[in-house]
């Protein structure tokens, strides 16, 4: 101990320099870990907040399910009829719009049935209502960008007007704030062609998937085989969010390298 203290006193600058390097590397590990968590929340917080256990997508869509999958009414009704399962449609699409106060925003439209178990409700204002197809509930992130209750948000290219009736907690999908719309209205956002004015009854009644709340022990494989769907847990569905897999691989690799580099730097210092 005495010799070590003498060495620390004699080479004070060198040890201060090395100590600073170690502290900075440790801080960098903490920053990267926090950044990884923040990126994950900004990509999947809306999915993480779904009170569902599983999501059923169209069979054959093993990646990018929210963009590629379309599940029709037969599969939806089939899941609703199965014992031990609660089922409701879920639509997901990314759009851009402008409020009547000229606030431009990007948003991820989540189509849900008002009153269903995945309906987020409203922390302020009024929640989604079946009799108000144009009424929408926005996440806190959109409020932070300037969207207010009472605003009319017009979807670019489509000209569809959405009336903001309420707000809910902070949620995002693919780094885009979430806006909750009635499932019937979501069909218009997903299938209306720019410049057309199709009535909702003329649009395909297909959704991105079916949100399921499943009792323990329920056989989902039989349901998939009978209905032509592919069911995965909500957690596994995170990979279908835009950029999630690439971000996780990149940030996890950076963290791993930092964990390896930190002890190597310290070891190299003492070896020299």
PDB file of C-alpha atoms in Angstrom:
ATOM      1  CA  UNK A   1       0.000   0.000   0.000  1.00  0.00           C
ATOM      2  CA  UNK A   2       2.868   2.359   0.896  1.00  0.00           C
ATOM      3  CA  UNK A   3       4.593   1.776  -2.451  1.00  0.00           C
ATOM      4  CA  UNK A   4       1.302   2.268  -4.295  1.00  0.00           C
ATOM      5  CA  UNK A   5       0.724   5.588  -2.550  1.00  0.00           C
ATOM      6  CA  UNK A   6       4.258   6.689  -3.408  1.00  0.00           C
ATOM      7  CA  UNK A   7       3.647   5.761  -7.053  1.00  0.00           C
ATOM      8  CA  UNK A   8       0.370   7.665  -7.098  1.00  0.00           C
ATOM      9  CA  UNK A   9       2.123  10.717  -5.687  1.00  0.00           C
ATOM     10  CA  UNK A  10       5.069  10.496  -8.073  1.00  0.00           C
ATOM     11  CA  UNK A  11       2.941   9.962 -11.200  1.00  0.00           C
ATOM     12  CA  UNK A  12      -0.080  12.013 -10.200  1.00  0.00           C
ATOM     13  CA  UNK A  13      -0.734  13.368 -13.697  1.00  0.00           C
ATOM     14  CA  UNK A  14      -0.611   9.947 -15.293  1.00  0.00           C
ATOM     15  CA  UNK A  15      -3.079   8.458 -12.798  1.00  0.00           C
ATOM     16  CA  UNK A  16      -5.386  11.465 -13.062  1.00  0.00           C
ATOM     17  CA  UNK A  17      -5.358  11.085 -16.830  1.00  0.00           C
ATOM     18  CA  UNK A  18      -6.125   7.385 -16.627  1.00  0.00           C
ATOM     19  CA  UNK A  19      -8.792   7.953 -14.012  1.00  0.00           C
ATOM     20  CA  UNK A  20     -10.439  10.537 -16.261  1.00  0.00           C
ATOM     21  CA  UNK A  21     -10.415   8.067 -19.154  1.00  0.00           C
ATOM     22  CA  UNK A  22     -12.066   5.382 -17.021  1.00  0.00           C
ATOM     23  CA  UNK A  23     -14.730   7.823 -15.781  1.00  0.00           C
ATOM     24  CA  UNK A  24     -15.450   8.997 -19.334  1.00  0.00           C
ATOM     25  CA  UNK A  25     -15.727   5.411 -20.618  1.00  0.00           C
ATOM     26  CA  UNK A  26     -18.102   4.548 -17.756  1.00  0.00           C
ATOM     27  CA  UNK A  27     -20.154   7.658 -18.505  1.00  0.00           C
ATOM     28  CA  UNK A  28     -20.245   6.714 -22.178  1.00  0.00           C
ATOM     29  CA  UNK A  29     -21.569   3.255 -21.285  1.00  0.00           C
ATOM     30  CA  UNK A  30     -24.329   4.882 -19.232  1.00  0.00           C
ATOM     31  CA  UNK A  31     -25.200   7.372 -21.984  1.00  0.00           C
ATOM     32  CA  UNK A  32     -25.367   4.635 -24.637  1.00  0.00           C
ATOM     33  CA  UNK A  33     -27.540   2.464 -22.369  1.00  0.00           C
ATOM     34  CA  UNK A  34     -29.934   5.355 -21.797  1.00  0.00           C
ATOM     35  CA  UNK A  35     -29.936   6.201 -25.480  1.00  0.00           C
ATOM     36  CA  UNK A  36     -30.775   2.593 -26.339  1.00  0.00           C
ATOM     37  CA  UNK A  37     -33.711   2.625 -23.922  1.00  0.00           C
ATOM     38  CA  UNK A  38     -34.926   5.958 -25.288  1.00  0.00           C
ATOM     39  CA  UNK A  39     -34.770   4.739 -28.878  1.00  0.00           C
ATOM     40  CA  UNK A  40     -36.714   1.621 -27.936  1.00  0.00           C
ATOM     41  CA  UNK A  41     -39.426   3.660 -26.225  1.00  0.00           C
ATOM     42  CA  UNK A  42     -39.686   6.017 -29.195  1.00  0.00           C
ATOM     43  CA  UNK A  43     -40.114   3.045 -31.508  1.00  0.00           C
ATOM     44  CA  UNK A  44     -42.386   0.672 -29.602  1.00  0.00           C
ATOM     45  CA  UNK A  45     -44.033   2.491 -26.664  1.00  0.00           C
ATOM     46  CA  UNK A  46     -47.430   2.391 -28.405  1.00  0.00           C
ATOM     47  CA  UNK A  47     -47.128  -1.386 -28.866  1.00  0.00           C
ATOM     48  CA  UNK A  48     -45.819  -1.850 -25.340  1.00  0.00           C
ATOM     49  CA  UNK A  49     -48.869  -0.014 -24.026  1.00  0.00           C
ATOM     50  CA  UNK A  50     -51.374  -2.273 -25.792  1.00  0.00           C
ATOM     51  CA  UNK A  51     -53.334  -4.292 -23.198  1.00  0.00           C
ATOM     52  CA  UNK A  52     -53.135  -7.356 -25.429  1.00  0.00           C
ATOM     53  CA  UNK A  53     -51.174 -10.587 -25.127  1.00  0.00           C
ATOM     54  CA  UNK A  54     -50.856 -11.490 -28.819  1.00  0.00           C
ATOM     55  CA  UNK A  55     -51.306 -10.064 -32.315  1.00  0.00           C
ATOM     56  CA  UNK A  56     -52.611 -12.123 -35.222  1.00  0.00           C
ATOM     57  CA  UNK A  57     -51.300 -11.147 -38.666  1.00  0.00           C
ATOM     58  CA  UNK A  58     -51.983 -12.534 -42.116  1.00  0.00           C
ATOM     59  CA  UNK A  59     -50.016 -15.730 -42.741  1.00  0.00           C
ATOM     60  CA  UNK A  60     -46.920 -15.310 -44.890  1.00  0.00           C
ATOM     61  CA  UNK A  61     -45.953 -11.964 -43.348  1.00  0.00           C
ATOM     62  CA  UNK A  62     -42.976 -12.925 -41.221  1.00  0.00           C
ATOM     63  CA  UNK A  63     -41.486  -9.414 -41.195  1.00  0.00           C
ATOM     64  CA  UNK A  64     -42.793  -5.847 -41.482  1.00  0.00           C
ATOM     65  CA  UNK A  65     -46.177  -7.210 -40.484  1.00  0.00           C
ATOM     66  CA  UNK A  66     -47.792  -3.852 -39.782  1.00  0.00           C
ATOM     67  CA  UNK A  67     -46.961  -2.664 -43.298  1.00  0.00           C
ATOM     68  CA  UNK A  68     -47.623  -5.908 -45.203  1.00  0.00           C
ATOM     69  CA  UNK A  69     -50.347  -7.732 -43.307  1.00  0.00           C
ATOM     70  CA  UNK A  70     -54.056  -7.389 -44.082  1.00  0.00           C
ATOM     71  CA  UNK A  71     -56.544  -9.415 -42.058  1.00  0.00           C
ATOM     72  CA  UNK A  72     -60.127  -9.629 -43.289  1.00  0.00           C
ATOM     73  CA  UNK A  73     -63.451  -9.839 -41.437  1.00  0.00           C
ATOM     74  CA  UNK A  74     -63.594 -13.647 -41.648  1.00  0.00           C
ATOM     75  CA  UNK A  75     -60.398 -14.030 -39.618  1.00  0.00           C
ATOM     76  CA  UNK A  76     -61.517 -11.331 -37.177  1.00  0.00           C
ATOM     77  CA  UNK A  77     -64.886 -12.990 -36.613  1.00  0.00           C
ATOM     78  CA  UNK A  78     -63.197 -16.378 -36.352  1.00  0.00           C
ATOM     79  CA  UNK A  79     -60.918 -15.210 -33.550  1.00  0.00           C
ATOM     80  CA  UNK A  80     -63.850 -13.574 -31.787  1.00  0.00           C
ATOM     81  CA  UNK A  81     -65.710 -16.880 -31.865  1.00  0.00           C
ATOM     82  CA  UNK A  82     -62.874 -18.918 -30.327  1.00  0.00           C
ATOM     83  CA  UNK A  83     -63.139 -19.857 -26.691  1.00  0.00           C
ATOM     84  CA  UNK A  84     -60.705 -18.179 -24.306  1.00  0.00           C
ATOM     85  CA  UNK A  85     -59.921 -15.318 -26.693  1.00  0.00           C
ATOM     86  CA  UNK A  86     -60.942 -11.674 -26.839  1.00  0.00           C
ATOM     87  CA  UNK A  87     -60.308 -10.166 -30.261  1.00  0.00           C
ATOM     88  CA  UNK A  88     -60.496  -6.689 -31.753  1.00  0.00           C
ATOM     89  CA  UNK A  89     -59.128  -5.192 -34.983  1.00  0.00           C
ATOM     90  CA  UNK A  90     -55.971  -3.102 -35.029  1.00  0.00           C
ATOM     91  CA  UNK A  91     -54.880  -0.903 -37.912  1.00  0.00           C
ATOM     92  CA  UNK A  92     -51.500   0.832 -38.116  1.00  0.00           C
ATOM     93  CA  UNK A  93     -50.332   3.318 -40.726  1.00  0.00           C
ATOM     94  CA  UNK A  94     -48.072   6.375 -40.809  1.00  0.00           C
ATOM     95  CA  UNK A  95     -49.392   9.649 -42.253  1.00  0.00           C
ATOM     96  CA  UNK A  96     -48.810  13.379 -42.198  1.00  0.00           C
ATOM     97  CA  UNK A  97     -51.300  16.167 -41.650  1.00  0.00           C
ATOM     98  CA  UNK A  98     -51.840  19.854 -40.950  1.00  0.00           C
ATOM     99  CA  UNK A  99     -54.112  21.367 -38.328  1.00  0.00           C
ATOM    100  CA  UNK A 100     -56.408  24.314 -38.970  1.00  0.00           C
ATOM    101  CA  UNK A 101     -53.838  26.390 -37.049  1.00  0.00           C
ATOM    102  CA  UNK A 102     -51.199  25.419 -39.653  1.00  0.00           C
ATOM    103  CA  UNK A 103     -49.298  23.024 -37.405  1.00  0.00           C
ATOM    104  CA  UNK A 104     -47.724  20.283 -39.527  1.00  0.00           C
ATOM    105  CA  UNK A 105     -47.169  16.896 -37.874  1.00  0.00           C
ATOM    106  CA  UNK A 106     -46.269  13.331 -38.712  1.00  0.00           C
ATOM    107  CA  UNK A 107     -48.309  10.711 -36.905  1.00  0.00           C
ATOM    108  CA  UNK A 108     -48.888   6.982 -36.682  1.00  0.00           C
ATOM    109  CA  UNK A 109     -52.614   6.313 -36.932  1.00  0.00           C
ATOM    110  CA  UNK A 110     -53.728   3.403 -34.736  1.00  0.00           C
ATOM    111  CA  UNK A 111     -57.193   2.245 -35.730  1.00  0.00           C
ATOM    112  CA  UNK A 112     -59.096   0.748 -32.784  1.00  0.00           C
ATOM    113  CA  UNK A 113     -62.718   0.016 -32.047  1.00  0.00           C
ATOM    114  CA  UNK A 114     -64.102   2.560 -29.537  1.00  0.00           C
ATOM    115  CA  UNK A 115     -64.727   0.870 -26.203  1.00  0.00           C
ATOM    116  CA  UNK A 116     -62.606  -2.197 -27.027  1.00  0.00           C
ATOM    117  CA  UNK A 117     -59.908  -3.408 -24.650  1.00  0.00           C
ATOM    118  CA  UNK A 118     -57.192  -1.628 -26.666  1.00  0.00           C
ATOM    119  CA  UNK A 119     -59.051   1.694 -26.710  1.00  0.00           C
ATOM    120  CA  UNK A 120     -56.647   4.052 -24.858  1.00  0.00           C
ATOM    121  CA  UNK A 121     -59.438   6.211 -23.455  1.00  0.00           C
ATOM    122  CA  UNK A 122     -58.526   9.842 -22.750  1.00  0.00           C
ATOM    123  CA  UNK A 123     -56.645  11.601 -19.969  1.00  0.00           C
ATOM    124  CA  UNK A 124     -58.258  14.879 -21.022  1.00  0.00           C
ATOM    125  CA  UNK A 125     -61.156  15.682 -23.317  1.00  0.00           C
ATOM    126  CA  UNK A 126     -63.391  12.873 -24.542  1.00  0.00           C
ATOM    127  CA  UNK A 127     -62.395   9.371 -25.722  1.00  0.00           C
ATOM    128  CA  UNK A 128     -63.165   7.763 -29.064  1.00  0.00           C
ATOM    129  CA  UNK A 129     -66.867   7.314 -29.736  1.00  0.00           C
ATOM    130  CA  UNK A 130     -68.581   5.018 -32.228  1.00  0.00           C
ATOM    131  CA  UNK A 131     -70.956   7.772 -33.267  1.00  0.00           C
ATOM    132  CA  UNK A 132     -68.142  10.238 -33.972  1.00  0.00           C
ATOM    133  CA  UNK A 133     -66.073   8.736 -36.811  1.00  0.00           C
ATOM    134  CA  UNK A 134     -63.992  11.869 -37.313  1.00  0.00           C
ATOM    135  CA  UNK A 135     -63.107  12.213 -33.617  1.00  0.00           C
ATOM    136  CA  UNK A 136     -59.561  11.213 -32.656  1.00  0.00           C
ATOM    137  CA  UNK A 137     -57.420  11.045 -29.523  1.00  0.00           C
ATOM    138  CA  UNK A 138     -53.809  12.208 -29.768  1.00  0.00           C
ATOM    139  CA  UNK A 139     -50.811  11.208 -27.688  1.00  0.00           C
ATOM    140  CA  UNK A 140     -48.961  13.685 -25.489  1.00  0.00           C
ATOM    141  CA  UNK A 141     -46.113  13.858 -28.023  1.00  0.00           C
ATOM    142  CA  UNK A 142     -48.469  15.426 -30.566  1.00  0.00           C
ATOM    143  CA  UNK A 143     -49.666  17.874 -27.915  1.00  0.00           C
ATOM    144  CA  UNK A 144     -46.020  18.842 -27.410  1.00  0.00           C
ATOM    145  CA  UNK A 145     -45.798  19.551 -31.143  1.00  0.00           C
ATOM    146  CA  UNK A 146     -48.718  21.982 -30.955  1.00  0.00           C
ATOM    147  CA  UNK A 147     -51.856  19.870 -31.557  1.00  0.00           C
ATOM    148  CA  UNK A 148     -54.732  20.879 -29.293  1.00  0.00           C
ATOM    149  CA  UNK A 149     -58.191  19.569 -28.399  1.00  0.00           C
ATOM    150  CA  UNK A 150     -60.656  21.133 -30.818  1.00  0.00           C
ATOM    151  CA  UNK A 151     -58.188  21.252 -33.717  1.00  0.00           C
ATOM    152  CA  UNK A 152     -59.114  19.721 -37.057  1.00  0.00           C
ATOM    153  CA  UNK A 153     -56.223  17.753 -38.504  1.00  0.00           C
ATOM    154  CA  UNK A 154     -56.405  17.343 -42.279  1.00  0.00           C
ATOM    155  CA  UNK A 155     -54.497  14.356 -43.632  1.00  0.00           C
ATOM    156  CA  UNK A 156     -52.166  15.299 -46.472  1.00  0.00           C
ATOM    157  CA  UNK A 157     -53.028  14.011 -49.976  1.00  0.00           C
ATOM    158  CA  UNK A 158     -56.300  12.475 -48.749  1.00  0.00           C
ATOM    159  CA  UNK A 159     -58.092  15.575 -47.477  1.00  0.00           C
ATOM    160  CA  UNK A 160     -59.665  13.578 -44.641  1.00  0.00           C
ATOM    161  CA  UNK A 161     -60.457  15.800 -41.652  1.00  0.00           C
ATOM    162  CA  UNK A 162     -59.910  14.458 -38.120  1.00  0.00           C
ATOM    163  CA  UNK A 163     -61.333  16.316 -35.124  1.00  0.00           C
ATOM    164  CA  UNK A 164     -59.152  16.145 -32.008  1.00  0.00           C
ATOM    165  CA  UNK A 165     -61.485  15.347 -29.103  1.00  0.00           C
ATOM    166  CA  UNK A 166     -59.053  14.112 -26.449  1.00  0.00           C
ATOM    167  CA  UNK A 167     -55.488  13.376 -25.423  1.00  0.00           C
ATOM    168  CA  UNK A 168     -53.812  10.368 -23.869  1.00  0.00           C
ATOM    169  CA  UNK A 169     -50.375   9.469 -22.499  1.00  0.00           C
ATOM    170  CA  UNK A 170     -47.109   9.622 -24.388  1.00  0.00           C
ATOM    171  CA  UNK A 171     -46.843   6.898 -27.027  1.00  0.00           C
ATOM    172  CA  UNK A 172     -44.935   6.519 -30.272  1.00  0.00           C
ATOM    173  CA  UNK A 173     -44.443   4.027 -33.068  1.00  0.00           C
ATOM    174  CA  UNK A 174     -41.418   4.065 -35.367  1.00  0.00           C
ATOM    175  CA  UNK A 175     -40.265   7.424 -33.883  1.00  0.00           C
ATOM    176  CA  UNK A 176     -43.632   8.975 -34.809  1.00  0.00           C
ATOM    177  CA  UNK A 177     -46.248  10.157 -32.259  1.00  0.00           C
ATOM    178  CA  UNK A 178     -49.430   8.085 -32.195  1.00  0.00           C
ATOM    179  CA  UNK A 179     -52.951   9.266 -33.006  1.00  0.00           C
ATOM    180  CA  UNK A 180     -55.859   6.933 -32.183  1.00  0.00           C
ATOM    181  CA  UNK A 181     -58.777   6.813 -34.619  1.00  0.00           C
ATOM    182  CA  UNK A 182     -61.913   4.655 -34.823  1.00  0.00           C
ATOM    183  CA  UNK A 183     -61.283   1.495 -36.832  1.00  0.00           C
ATOM    184  CA  UNK A 184     -63.822   2.536 -39.479  1.00  0.00           C
ATOM    185  CA  UNK A 185     -62.033   5.832 -39.991  1.00  0.00           C
ATOM    186  CA  UNK A 186     -58.686   4.045 -40.222  1.00  0.00           C
ATOM    187  CA  UNK A 187     -59.964   2.172 -43.276  1.00  0.00           C
ATOM    188  CA  UNK A 188     -60.233   5.512 -45.057  1.00  0.00           C
ATOM    189  CA  UNK A 189     -56.679   6.463 -44.099  1.00  0.00           C
ATOM    190  CA  UNK A 190     -55.338   3.103 -45.285  1.00  0.00           C
ATOM    191  CA  UNK A 191     -57.287   2.510 -48.484  1.00  0.00           C
ATOM    192  CA  UNK A 192     -58.499   5.874 -49.817  1.00  0.00           C
ATOM    193  CA  UNK A 193     -56.610   6.864 -52.951  1.00  0.00           C
ATOM    194  CA  UNK A 194     -55.419  10.488 -53.192  1.00  0.00           C
ATOM    195  CA  UNK A 195     -58.028  12.553 -55.031  1.00  0.00           C
ATOM    196  CA  UNK A 196     -60.840  10.019 -54.567  1.00  0.00           C
ATOM    197  CA  UNK A 197     -63.821  10.324 -52.256  1.00  0.00           C
ATOM    198  CA  UNK A 198     -64.740   6.710 -51.532  1.00  0.00           C
ATOM    199  CA  UNK A 199     -67.401   6.064 -48.933  1.00  0.00           C
ATOM    200  CA  UNK A 200     -66.369   3.927 -45.959  1.00  0.00           C
ATOM    201  CA  UNK A 201     -68.775   1.195 -47.070  1.00  0.00           C
ATOM    202  CA  UNK A 202     -66.856   0.858 -50.356  1.00  0.00           C
ATOM    203  CA  UNK A 203     -63.473   0.298 -48.723  1.00  0.00           C
ATOM    204  CA  UNK A 204     -62.000  -3.165 -48.003  1.00  0.00           C
ATOM    205  CA  UNK A 205     -62.743  -4.178 -44.425  1.00  0.00           C
ATOM    206  CA  UNK A 206     -59.213  -5.301 -43.734  1.00  0.00           C
ATOM    207  CA  UNK A 207     -56.930  -4.366 -40.877  1.00  0.00           C
ATOM    208  CA  UNK A 208     -53.231  -4.663 -40.125  1.00  0.00           C
ATOM    209  CA  UNK A 209     -53.942  -7.381 -37.604  1.00  0.00           C
ATOM    210  CA  UNK A 210     -56.127  -8.601 -34.772  1.00  0.00           C
ATOM    211  CA  UNK A 211     -55.246  -7.772 -31.172  1.00  0.00           C
ATOM    212  CA  UNK A 212     -55.894 -10.739 -28.889  1.00  0.00           C
ATOM    213  CA  UNK A 213     -56.245 -11.110 -25.150  1.00  0.00           C
ATOM    214  CA  UNK A 214     -55.757 -14.807 -24.538  1.00  0.00           C
ATOM    215  CA  UNK A 215     -56.385 -16.917 -21.462  1.00  0.00           C
ATOM    216  CA  UNK A 216     -53.582 -19.185 -20.310  1.00  0.00           C
ATOM    217  CA  UNK A 217     -53.654 -22.588 -21.999  1.00  0.00           C
ATOM    218  CA  UNK A 218     -55.577 -21.484 -25.087  1.00  0.00           C
ATOM    219  CA  UNK A 219     -54.418 -23.243 -28.264  1.00  0.00           C
ATOM    220  CA  UNK A 220     -53.488 -20.504 -30.725  1.00  0.00           C
ATOM    221  CA  UNK A 221     -51.929 -22.844 -33.276  1.00  0.00           C
ATOM    222  CA  UNK A 222     -55.301 -24.393 -34.078  1.00  0.00           C
ATOM    223  CA  UNK A 223     -56.776 -20.930 -34.547  1.00  0.00           C
ATOM    224  CA  UNK A 224     -53.988 -19.926 -36.919  1.00  0.00           C
ATOM    225  CA  UNK A 225     -54.444 -23.062 -38.998  1.00  0.00           C
ATOM    226  CA  UNK A 226     -58.198 -22.620 -39.212  1.00  0.00           C
ATOM    227  CA  UNK A 227     -58.179 -18.891 -39.941  1.00  0.00           C
ATOM    228  CA  UNK A 228     -55.033 -18.471 -42.034  1.00  0.00           C
ATOM    229  CA  UNK A 229     -53.244 -16.168 -39.605  1.00  0.00           C
ATOM    230  CA  UNK A 230     -49.866 -16.044 -37.900  1.00  0.00           C
ATOM    231  CA  UNK A 231     -50.034 -15.174 -34.205  1.00  0.00           C
ATOM    232  CA  UNK A 232     -47.124 -13.822 -32.172  1.00  0.00           C
ATOM    233  CA  UNK A 233     -46.773 -12.200 -28.772  1.00  0.00           C
ATOM    234  CA  UNK A 234     -46.930  -8.424 -28.566  1.00  0.00           C
ATOM    235  CA  UNK A 235     -43.278  -8.369 -27.497  1.00  0.00           C
ATOM    236  CA  UNK A 236     -42.250 -10.332 -30.599  1.00  0.00           C
ATOM    237  CA  UNK A 237     -44.223  -7.817 -32.679  1.00  0.00           C
ATOM    238  CA  UNK A 238     -41.788  -5.063 -31.659  1.00  0.00           C
ATOM    239  CA  UNK A 239     -39.523  -6.275 -34.460  1.00  0.00           C
ATOM    240  CA  UNK A 240     -42.208  -5.249 -36.973  1.00  0.00           C
ATOM    241  CA  UNK A 241     -41.900  -1.595 -35.960  1.00  0.00           C
ATOM    242  CA  UNK A 242     -39.873   0.463 -38.470  1.00  0.00           C
ATOM    243  CA  UNK A 243     -36.171   0.475 -37.617  1.00  0.00           C
ATOM    244  CA  UNK A 244     -36.513  -1.449 -34.350  1.00  0.00           C
ATOM    245  CA  UNK A 245     -34.362  -4.457 -35.234  1.00  0.00           C
ATOM    246  CA  UNK A 246     -31.584  -2.438 -36.862  1.00  0.00           C
ATOM    247  CA  UNK A 247     -31.446   0.012 -33.981  1.00  0.00           C
ATOM    248  CA  UNK A 248     -31.316  -2.741 -31.378  1.00  0.00           C
ATOM    249  CA  UNK A 249     -28.526  -4.597 -33.182  1.00  0.00           C
ATOM    250  CA  UNK A 250     -26.494  -1.409 -33.648  1.00  0.00           C
ATOM    251  CA  UNK A 251     -26.866  -0.106 -30.112  1.00  0.00           C
ATOM    252  CA  UNK A 252     -26.334  -3.520 -28.518  1.00  0.00           C
ATOM    253  CA  UNK A 253     -23.139  -3.954 -30.546  1.00  0.00           C
ATOM    254  CA  UNK A 254     -21.879  -0.552 -29.402  1.00  0.00           C
ATOM    255  CA  UNK A 255     -22.616  -1.444 -25.785  1.00  0.00           C
ATOM    256  CA  UNK A 256     -20.818  -4.774 -26.125  1.00  0.00           C
ATOM    257  CA  UNK A 257     -17.728  -3.096 -27.577  1.00  0.00           C
ATOM    258  CA  UNK A 258     -17.724  -0.543 -24.767  1.00  0.00           C
ATOM    259  CA  UNK A 259     -17.931  -3.275 -22.131  1.00  0.00           C
ATOM    260  CA  UNK A 260     -14.933  -4.965 -23.768  1.00  0.00           C
ATOM    261  CA  UNK A 261     -12.926  -1.771 -24.349  1.00  0.00           C
ATOM    262  CA  UNK A 262     -13.285  -0.400 -20.807  1.00  0.00           C
ATOM    263  CA  UNK A 263     -11.402  -3.225 -18.991  1.00  0.00           C
ATOM    264  CA  UNK A 264      -8.880  -3.478 -21.821  1.00  0.00           C
ATOM    265  CA  UNK A 265      -7.986   0.208 -21.462  1.00  0.00           C
ATOM    266  CA  UNK A 266      -7.536  -0.155 -17.692  1.00  0.00           C
ATOM    267  CA  UNK A 267      -5.578  -3.385 -18.062  1.00  0.00           C
ATOM    268  CA  UNK A 268      -3.319  -1.892 -20.741  1.00  0.00           C
ATOM    269  CA  UNK A 269      -2.532   1.070 -18.490  1.00  0.00           C
ATOM    270  CA  UNK A 270      -1.403  -1.076 -15.581  1.00  0.00           C
ATOM    271  CA  UNK A 271       0.474  -3.435 -17.866  1.00  0.00           C
ATOM    272  CA  UNK A 272       2.514  -0.531 -19.263  1.00  0.00           C
TER     273      UNK A 272
END
